[in-house]
XYZ file of N, CA, C and O in Angstrom:
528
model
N 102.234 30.268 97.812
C 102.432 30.134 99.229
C 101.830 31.350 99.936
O 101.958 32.462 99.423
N 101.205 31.192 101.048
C 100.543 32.023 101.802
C 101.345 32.716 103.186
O 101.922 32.350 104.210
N 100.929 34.065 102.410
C 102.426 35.393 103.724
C 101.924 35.082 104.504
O 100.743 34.790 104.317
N 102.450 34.960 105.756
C 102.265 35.415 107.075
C 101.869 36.565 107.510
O 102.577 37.553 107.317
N 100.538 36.668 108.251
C 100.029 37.882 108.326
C 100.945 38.647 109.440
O 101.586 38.026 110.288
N 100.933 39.785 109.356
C 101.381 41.236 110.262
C 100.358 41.212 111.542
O 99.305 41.842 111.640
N 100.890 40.401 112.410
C 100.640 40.366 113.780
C 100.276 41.961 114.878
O 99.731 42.077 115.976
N 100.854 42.922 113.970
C 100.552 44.429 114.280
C 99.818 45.117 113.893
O 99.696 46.281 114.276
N 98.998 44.449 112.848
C 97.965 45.261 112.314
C 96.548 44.256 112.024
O 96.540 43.113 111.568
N 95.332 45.135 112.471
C 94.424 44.088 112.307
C 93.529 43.354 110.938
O 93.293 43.754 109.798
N 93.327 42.617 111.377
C 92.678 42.236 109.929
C 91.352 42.808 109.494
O 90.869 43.506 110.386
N 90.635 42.737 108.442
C 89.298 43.778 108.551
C 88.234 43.404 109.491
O 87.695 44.306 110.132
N 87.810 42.003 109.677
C 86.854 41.962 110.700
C 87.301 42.365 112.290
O 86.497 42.476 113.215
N 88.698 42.548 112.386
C 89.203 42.643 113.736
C 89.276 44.072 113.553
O 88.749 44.513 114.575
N 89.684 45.203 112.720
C 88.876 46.075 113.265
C 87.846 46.647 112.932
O 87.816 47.817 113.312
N 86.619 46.174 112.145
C 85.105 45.938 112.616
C 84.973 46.249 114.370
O 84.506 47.245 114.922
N 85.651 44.828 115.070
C 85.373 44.689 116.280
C 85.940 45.620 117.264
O 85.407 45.858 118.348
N 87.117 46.175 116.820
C 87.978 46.930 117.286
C 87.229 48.739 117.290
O 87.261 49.525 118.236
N 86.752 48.915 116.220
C 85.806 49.991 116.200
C 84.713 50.038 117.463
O 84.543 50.745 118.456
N 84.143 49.010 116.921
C 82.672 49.014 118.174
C 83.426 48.944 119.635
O 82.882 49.709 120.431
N 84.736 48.096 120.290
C 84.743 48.563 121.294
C 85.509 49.791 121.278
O 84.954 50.440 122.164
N 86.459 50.523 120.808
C 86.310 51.719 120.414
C 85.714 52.426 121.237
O 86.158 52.898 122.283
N 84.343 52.555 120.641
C 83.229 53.203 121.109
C 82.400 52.875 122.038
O 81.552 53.563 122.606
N 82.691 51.753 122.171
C 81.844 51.098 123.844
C 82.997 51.381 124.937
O 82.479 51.296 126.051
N 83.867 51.574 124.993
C 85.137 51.953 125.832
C 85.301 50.825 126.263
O 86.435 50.813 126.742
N 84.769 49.711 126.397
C 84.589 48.300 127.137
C 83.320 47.521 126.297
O 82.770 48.221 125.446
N 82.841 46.204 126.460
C 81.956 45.672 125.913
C 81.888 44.041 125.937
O 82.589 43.568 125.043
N 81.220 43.058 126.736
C 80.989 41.794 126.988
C 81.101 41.183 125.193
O 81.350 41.915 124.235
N 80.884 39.935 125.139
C 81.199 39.556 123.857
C 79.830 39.417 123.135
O 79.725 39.176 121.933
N 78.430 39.656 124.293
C 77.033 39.655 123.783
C 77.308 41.621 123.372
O 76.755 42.084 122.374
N 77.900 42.229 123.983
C 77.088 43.700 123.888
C 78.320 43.711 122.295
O 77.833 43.907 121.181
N 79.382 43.549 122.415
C 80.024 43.556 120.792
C 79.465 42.741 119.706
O 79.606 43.071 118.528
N 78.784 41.604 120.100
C 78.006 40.955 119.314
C 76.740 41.856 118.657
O 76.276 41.774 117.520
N 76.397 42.621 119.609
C 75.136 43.195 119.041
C 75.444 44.431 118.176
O 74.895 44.673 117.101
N 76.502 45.274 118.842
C 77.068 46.539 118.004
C 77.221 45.833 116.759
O 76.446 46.090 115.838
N 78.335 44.777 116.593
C 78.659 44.518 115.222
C 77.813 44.038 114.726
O 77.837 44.401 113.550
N 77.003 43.386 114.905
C 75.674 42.593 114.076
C 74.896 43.724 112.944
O 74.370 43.318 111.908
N 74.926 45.089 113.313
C 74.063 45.476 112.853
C 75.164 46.129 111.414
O 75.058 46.961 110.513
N 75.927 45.403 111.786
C 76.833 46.016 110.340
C 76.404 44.770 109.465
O 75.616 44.816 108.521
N 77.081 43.610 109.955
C 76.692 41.945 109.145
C 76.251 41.133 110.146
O 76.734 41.250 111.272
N 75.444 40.364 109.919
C 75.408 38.973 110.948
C 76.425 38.243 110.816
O 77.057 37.827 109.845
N 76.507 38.138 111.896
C 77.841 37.014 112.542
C 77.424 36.363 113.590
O 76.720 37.012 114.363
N 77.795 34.539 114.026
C 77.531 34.238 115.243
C 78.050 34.528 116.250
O 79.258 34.760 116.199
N 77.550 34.599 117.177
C 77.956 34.544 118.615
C 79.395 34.128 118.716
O 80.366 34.818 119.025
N 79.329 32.792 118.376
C 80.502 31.940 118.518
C 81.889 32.494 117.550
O 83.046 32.221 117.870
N 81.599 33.148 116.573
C 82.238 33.879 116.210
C 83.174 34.765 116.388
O 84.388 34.687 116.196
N 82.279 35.922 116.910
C 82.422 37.018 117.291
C 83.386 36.664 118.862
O 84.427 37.294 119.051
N 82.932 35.680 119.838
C 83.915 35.224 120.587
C 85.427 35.163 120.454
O 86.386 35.739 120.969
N 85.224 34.196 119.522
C 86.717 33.506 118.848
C 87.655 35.227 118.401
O 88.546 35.875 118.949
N 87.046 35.347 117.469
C 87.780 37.004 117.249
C 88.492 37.476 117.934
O 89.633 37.845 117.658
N 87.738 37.575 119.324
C 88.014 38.701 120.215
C 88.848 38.216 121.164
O 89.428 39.016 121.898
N 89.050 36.792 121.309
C 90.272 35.972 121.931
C 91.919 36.088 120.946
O 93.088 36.235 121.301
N 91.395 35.967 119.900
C 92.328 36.387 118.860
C 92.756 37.559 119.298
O 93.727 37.579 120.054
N 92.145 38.706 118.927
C 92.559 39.675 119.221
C 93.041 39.951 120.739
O 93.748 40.959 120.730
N 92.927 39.487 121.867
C 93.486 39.445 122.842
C 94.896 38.382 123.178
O 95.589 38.410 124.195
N 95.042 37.515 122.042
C 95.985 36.930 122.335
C 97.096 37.903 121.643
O 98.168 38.068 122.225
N 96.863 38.480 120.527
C 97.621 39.646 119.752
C 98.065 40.796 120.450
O 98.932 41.626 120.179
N 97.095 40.638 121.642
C 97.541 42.498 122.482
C 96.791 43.437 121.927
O 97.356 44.487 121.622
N 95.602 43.315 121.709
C 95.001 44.445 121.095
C 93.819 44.645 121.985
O 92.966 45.426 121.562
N 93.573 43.954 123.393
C 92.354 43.397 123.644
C 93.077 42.931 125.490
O 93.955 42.111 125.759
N 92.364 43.734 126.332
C 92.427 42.785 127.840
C 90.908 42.385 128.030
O 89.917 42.781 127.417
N 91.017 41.568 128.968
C 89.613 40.822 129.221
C 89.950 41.002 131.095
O 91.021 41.104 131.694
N 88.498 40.978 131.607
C 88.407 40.710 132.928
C 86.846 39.710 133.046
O 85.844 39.766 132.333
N 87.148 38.834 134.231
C 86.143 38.282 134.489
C 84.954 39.273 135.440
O 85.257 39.741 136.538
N 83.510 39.488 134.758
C 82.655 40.094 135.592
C 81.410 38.871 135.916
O 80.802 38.164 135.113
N 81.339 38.925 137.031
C 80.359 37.389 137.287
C 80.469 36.234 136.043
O 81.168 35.233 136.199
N 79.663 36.491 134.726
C 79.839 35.113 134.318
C 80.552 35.239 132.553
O 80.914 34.411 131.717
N 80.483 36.797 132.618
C 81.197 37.057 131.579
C 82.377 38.012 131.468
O 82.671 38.966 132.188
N 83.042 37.472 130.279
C 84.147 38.619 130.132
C 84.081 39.923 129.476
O 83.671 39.988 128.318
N 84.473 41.036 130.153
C 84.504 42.535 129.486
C 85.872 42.176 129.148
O 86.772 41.537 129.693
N 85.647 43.072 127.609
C 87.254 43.030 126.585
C 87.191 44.412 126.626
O 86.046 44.828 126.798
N 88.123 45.328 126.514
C 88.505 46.673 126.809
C 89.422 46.873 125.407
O 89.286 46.107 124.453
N 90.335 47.956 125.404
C 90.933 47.745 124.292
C 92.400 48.142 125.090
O 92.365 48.923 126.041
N 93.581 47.589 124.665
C 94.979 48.059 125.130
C 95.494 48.782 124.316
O 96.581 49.186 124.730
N 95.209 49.188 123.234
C 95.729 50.013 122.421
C 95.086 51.129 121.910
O 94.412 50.923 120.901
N 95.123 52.333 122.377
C 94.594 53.530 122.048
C 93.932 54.043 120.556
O 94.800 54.624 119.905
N 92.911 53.993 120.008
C 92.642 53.970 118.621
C 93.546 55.022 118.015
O 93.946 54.605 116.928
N 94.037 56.256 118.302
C 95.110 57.110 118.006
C 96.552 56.711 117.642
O 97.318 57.321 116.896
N 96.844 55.196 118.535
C 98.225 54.996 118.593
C 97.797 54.078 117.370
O 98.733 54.037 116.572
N 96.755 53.358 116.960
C 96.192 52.573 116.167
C 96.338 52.693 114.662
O 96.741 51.882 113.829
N 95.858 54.039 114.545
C 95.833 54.893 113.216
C 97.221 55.623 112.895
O 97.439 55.797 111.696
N 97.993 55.982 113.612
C 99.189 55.972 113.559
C 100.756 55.027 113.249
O 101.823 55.034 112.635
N 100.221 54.556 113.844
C 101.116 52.572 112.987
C 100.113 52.400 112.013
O 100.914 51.876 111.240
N 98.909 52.380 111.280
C 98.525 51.799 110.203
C 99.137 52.687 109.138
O 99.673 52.372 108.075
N 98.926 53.869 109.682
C 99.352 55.131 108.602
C 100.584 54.995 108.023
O 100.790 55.107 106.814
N 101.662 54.684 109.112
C 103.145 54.484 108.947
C 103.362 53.352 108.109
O 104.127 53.565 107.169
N 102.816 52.026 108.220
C 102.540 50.901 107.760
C 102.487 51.174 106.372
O 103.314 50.695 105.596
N 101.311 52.120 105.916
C 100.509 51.836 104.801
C 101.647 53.252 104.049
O 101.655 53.523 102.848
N 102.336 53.823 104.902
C 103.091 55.266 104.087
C 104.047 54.527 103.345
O 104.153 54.571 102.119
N 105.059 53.536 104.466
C 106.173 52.436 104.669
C 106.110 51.366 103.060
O 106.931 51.274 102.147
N 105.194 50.907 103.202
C 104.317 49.880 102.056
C 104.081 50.168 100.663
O 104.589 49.752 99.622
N 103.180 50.987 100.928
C 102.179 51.647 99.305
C 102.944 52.677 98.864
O 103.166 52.742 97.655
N 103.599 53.872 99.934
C 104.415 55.154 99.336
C 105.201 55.116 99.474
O 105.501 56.285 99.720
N 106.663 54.133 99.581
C 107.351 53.969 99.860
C 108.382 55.348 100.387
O 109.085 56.228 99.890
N 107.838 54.753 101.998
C 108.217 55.906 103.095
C 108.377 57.257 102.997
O 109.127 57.971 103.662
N 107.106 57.770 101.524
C 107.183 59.017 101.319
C 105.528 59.416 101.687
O 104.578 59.124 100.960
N 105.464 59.943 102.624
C 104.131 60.788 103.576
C 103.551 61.659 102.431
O 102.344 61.683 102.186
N 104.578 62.450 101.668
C 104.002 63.610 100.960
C 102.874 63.117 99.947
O 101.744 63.521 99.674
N 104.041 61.588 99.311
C 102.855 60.817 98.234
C 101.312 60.578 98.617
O 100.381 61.318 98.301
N 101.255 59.688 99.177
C 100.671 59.516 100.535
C 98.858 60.658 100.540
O 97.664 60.403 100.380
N 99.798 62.048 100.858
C 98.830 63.255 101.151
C 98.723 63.831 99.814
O 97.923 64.763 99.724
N 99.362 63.479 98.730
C 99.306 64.185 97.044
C 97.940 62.932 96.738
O 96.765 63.228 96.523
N 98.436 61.720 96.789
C 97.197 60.997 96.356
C 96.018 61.403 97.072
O 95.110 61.659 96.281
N 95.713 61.549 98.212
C 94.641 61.408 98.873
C 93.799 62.977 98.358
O 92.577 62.987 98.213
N 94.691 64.287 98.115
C 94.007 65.302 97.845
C 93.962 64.965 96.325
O 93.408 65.881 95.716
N 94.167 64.447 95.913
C 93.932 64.157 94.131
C 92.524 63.304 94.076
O 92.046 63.315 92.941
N 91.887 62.698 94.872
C 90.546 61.480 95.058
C 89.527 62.864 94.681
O 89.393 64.002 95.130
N 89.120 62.317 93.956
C 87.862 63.277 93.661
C 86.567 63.015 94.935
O 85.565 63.713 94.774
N 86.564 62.433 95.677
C 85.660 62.311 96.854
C 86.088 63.448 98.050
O 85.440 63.676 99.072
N 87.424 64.127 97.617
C 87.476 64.638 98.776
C 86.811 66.025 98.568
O 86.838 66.479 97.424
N 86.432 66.487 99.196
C 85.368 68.425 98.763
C 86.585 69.493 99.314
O 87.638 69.272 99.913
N 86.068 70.517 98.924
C 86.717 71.559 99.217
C 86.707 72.210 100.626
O 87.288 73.274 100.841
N 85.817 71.322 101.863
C 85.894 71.381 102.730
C 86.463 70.814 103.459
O 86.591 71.287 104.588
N 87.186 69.263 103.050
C 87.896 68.931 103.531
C 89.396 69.211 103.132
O 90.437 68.922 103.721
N 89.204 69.770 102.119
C 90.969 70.102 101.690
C 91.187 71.315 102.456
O 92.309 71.548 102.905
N 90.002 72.284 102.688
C 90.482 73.290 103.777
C 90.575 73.219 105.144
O 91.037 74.125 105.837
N 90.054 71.934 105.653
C 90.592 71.307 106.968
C 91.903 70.797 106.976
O 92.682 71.123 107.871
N 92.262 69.950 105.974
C 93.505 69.814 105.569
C 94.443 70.935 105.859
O 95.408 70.778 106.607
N 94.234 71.795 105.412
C 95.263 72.973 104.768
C 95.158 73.851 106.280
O 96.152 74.513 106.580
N 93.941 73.861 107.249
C 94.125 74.255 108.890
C 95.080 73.187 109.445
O 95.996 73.474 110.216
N 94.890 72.265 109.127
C 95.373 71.063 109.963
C 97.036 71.474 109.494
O 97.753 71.715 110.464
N 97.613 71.562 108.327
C 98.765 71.557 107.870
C 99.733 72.966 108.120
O 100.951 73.093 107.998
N 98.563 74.082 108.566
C 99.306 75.454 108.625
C 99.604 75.396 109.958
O 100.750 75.776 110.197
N 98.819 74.972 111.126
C 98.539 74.769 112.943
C 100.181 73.755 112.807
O 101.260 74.183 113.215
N 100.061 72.961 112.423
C 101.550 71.827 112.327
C 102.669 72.537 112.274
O 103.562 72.607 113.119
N 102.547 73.270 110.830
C 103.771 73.978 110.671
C 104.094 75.746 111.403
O 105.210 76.264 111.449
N 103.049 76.265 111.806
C 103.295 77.086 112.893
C 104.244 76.694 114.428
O 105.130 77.295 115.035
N 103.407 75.164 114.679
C 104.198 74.961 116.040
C 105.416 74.194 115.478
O 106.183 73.914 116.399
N 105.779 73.830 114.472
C 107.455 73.373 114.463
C 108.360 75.013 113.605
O 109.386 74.850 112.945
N 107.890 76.084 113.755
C 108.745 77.275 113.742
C 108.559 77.681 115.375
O 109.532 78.253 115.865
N 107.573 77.475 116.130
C 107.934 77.852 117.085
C 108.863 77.145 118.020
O 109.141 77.625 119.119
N 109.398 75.885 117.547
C 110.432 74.813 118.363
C 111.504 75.170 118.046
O 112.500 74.588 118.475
């Protein structure tokens, strides 16, 4: 039997689409058509449907401009990555963050430049919760 998908989180081609407007801050369903194309071809008609999806979900406003619609995004890519994170901490590490950040510095892809961004990122954190 087939789960019911998580209405809060997107599926991979939705955020494909969700990326490119992202970065278009706004984008007609021809100008997202073209951003995403150059990842895979997809039709037109496609790429439409998606993005109604995704606006019926709340992830997505639309306005009418003469004969087409601009889709914008309602959800901040920050607030985005933050519920997936929680999601995927919640899920896979069961609601343990630390696991989570032990696996990810254990990936041999990560360099020693990013573990020392890490380790800025983690000292700046814990400086401002001694200063609270």
């Amino acid at each position: 039997m087939r789960k019911k998908q998580d209405k809060s989180l997107l599926t991979e081609v939705e955020l494909e689409f969700m990326n490119v407007i992202w970065d278009l801050g706004a984008g007609t369903v021809r100008e997202i058509h073209s951003k995403a194309n150059a990842a895979q071809e997809r039709a037109y008609t496609s790429v439409a449907t998606v993005l109604k999806i995704m606006e019926q979900k709340g992830f997505l406003t639309s306005d009418r401009r003469e004969r087409s619609l601009v889709y914008k995004p309602s959800v901040p890519k920050a607030d985005y990555q933050k519920a997936s994170l929680k999601n995927l901490s919640s899920k896979l590490f069961n609601d343990a963050p630390a696991t989570l950040v032990a696996r990810l510095v254990e990936d041999e892809d990560v360099t020693d430049e990013m573990l020392k961004e890490m380790r800025a990122l983690l000292e700046e954190r814990l400086g401002e919760d001694n200063e609270r």
